[in-house]
XYZ file of C-alpha atoms in Angstrom:
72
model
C -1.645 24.129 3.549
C 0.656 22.481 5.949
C 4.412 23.781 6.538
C 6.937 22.494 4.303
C 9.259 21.723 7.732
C 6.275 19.621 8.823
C 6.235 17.805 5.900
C 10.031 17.383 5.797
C 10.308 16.330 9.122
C 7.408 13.525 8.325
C 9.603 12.026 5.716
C 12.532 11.958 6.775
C 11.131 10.370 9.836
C 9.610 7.359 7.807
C 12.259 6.903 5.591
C 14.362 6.491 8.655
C 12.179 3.638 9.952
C 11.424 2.194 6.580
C 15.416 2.127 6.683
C 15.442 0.291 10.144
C 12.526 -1.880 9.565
C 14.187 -3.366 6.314
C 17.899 -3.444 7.294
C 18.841 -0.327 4.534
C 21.052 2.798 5.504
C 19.251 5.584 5.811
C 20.428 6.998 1.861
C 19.173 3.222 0.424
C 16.083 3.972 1.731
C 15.487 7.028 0.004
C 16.749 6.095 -2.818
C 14.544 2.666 -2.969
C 11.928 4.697 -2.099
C 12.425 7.501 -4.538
C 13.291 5.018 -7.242
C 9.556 3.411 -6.860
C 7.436 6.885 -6.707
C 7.132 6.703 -3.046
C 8.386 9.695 -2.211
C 6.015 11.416 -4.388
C 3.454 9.650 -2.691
C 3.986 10.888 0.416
C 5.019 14.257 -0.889
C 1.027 14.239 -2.523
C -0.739 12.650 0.271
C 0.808 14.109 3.034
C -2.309 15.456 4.384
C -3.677 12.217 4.769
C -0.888 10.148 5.598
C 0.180 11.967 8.533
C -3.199 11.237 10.185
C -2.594 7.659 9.394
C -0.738 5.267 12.121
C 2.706 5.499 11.574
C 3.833 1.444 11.255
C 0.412 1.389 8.779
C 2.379 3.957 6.489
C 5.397 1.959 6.623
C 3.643 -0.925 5.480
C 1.662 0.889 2.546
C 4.812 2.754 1.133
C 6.593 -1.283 0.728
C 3.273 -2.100 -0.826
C 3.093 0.836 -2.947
C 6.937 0.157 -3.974
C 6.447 -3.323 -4.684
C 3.471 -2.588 -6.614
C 5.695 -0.188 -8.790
C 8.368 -3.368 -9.106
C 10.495 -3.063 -5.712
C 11.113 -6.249 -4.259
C 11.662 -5.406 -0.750
């Protein structure tokens, strides 16, 4: 089981450059990504997605959202 500060820190991370990458404060981010179960994603894949290259997560959490109905 991996630390929950490890896990935190991972998030908060990508959410901060999913924020960057598509123009969003850092709290529209979130809550875009919260709104379109990506947070849970990452919360139940974490030990796979951190082994994963960081700009390909980015790019699979806007797919995942716009598969969900986000339209970023």
């Amino acid at each position: 089981m991996m630390p929950i500060k490890d896990k935190i820190e991972y998030t908060v991370s990508l959410v901060n450059d999913f924020a960057k990458k598509h123009a969003l404060s850092n709290t529209q981010a979130f809550n875009y990504l919260d709104r379109f179960g990506a947070i849970a994603f990452i919360e139940r894949h974490y030990d796979i997605a951190h082994t994963l290259p960081f700009s390909e997560m980015l790019e699979n959490l806007a797919l995942y959202c716009r598969n969900n109905g986000g339209e970023l």
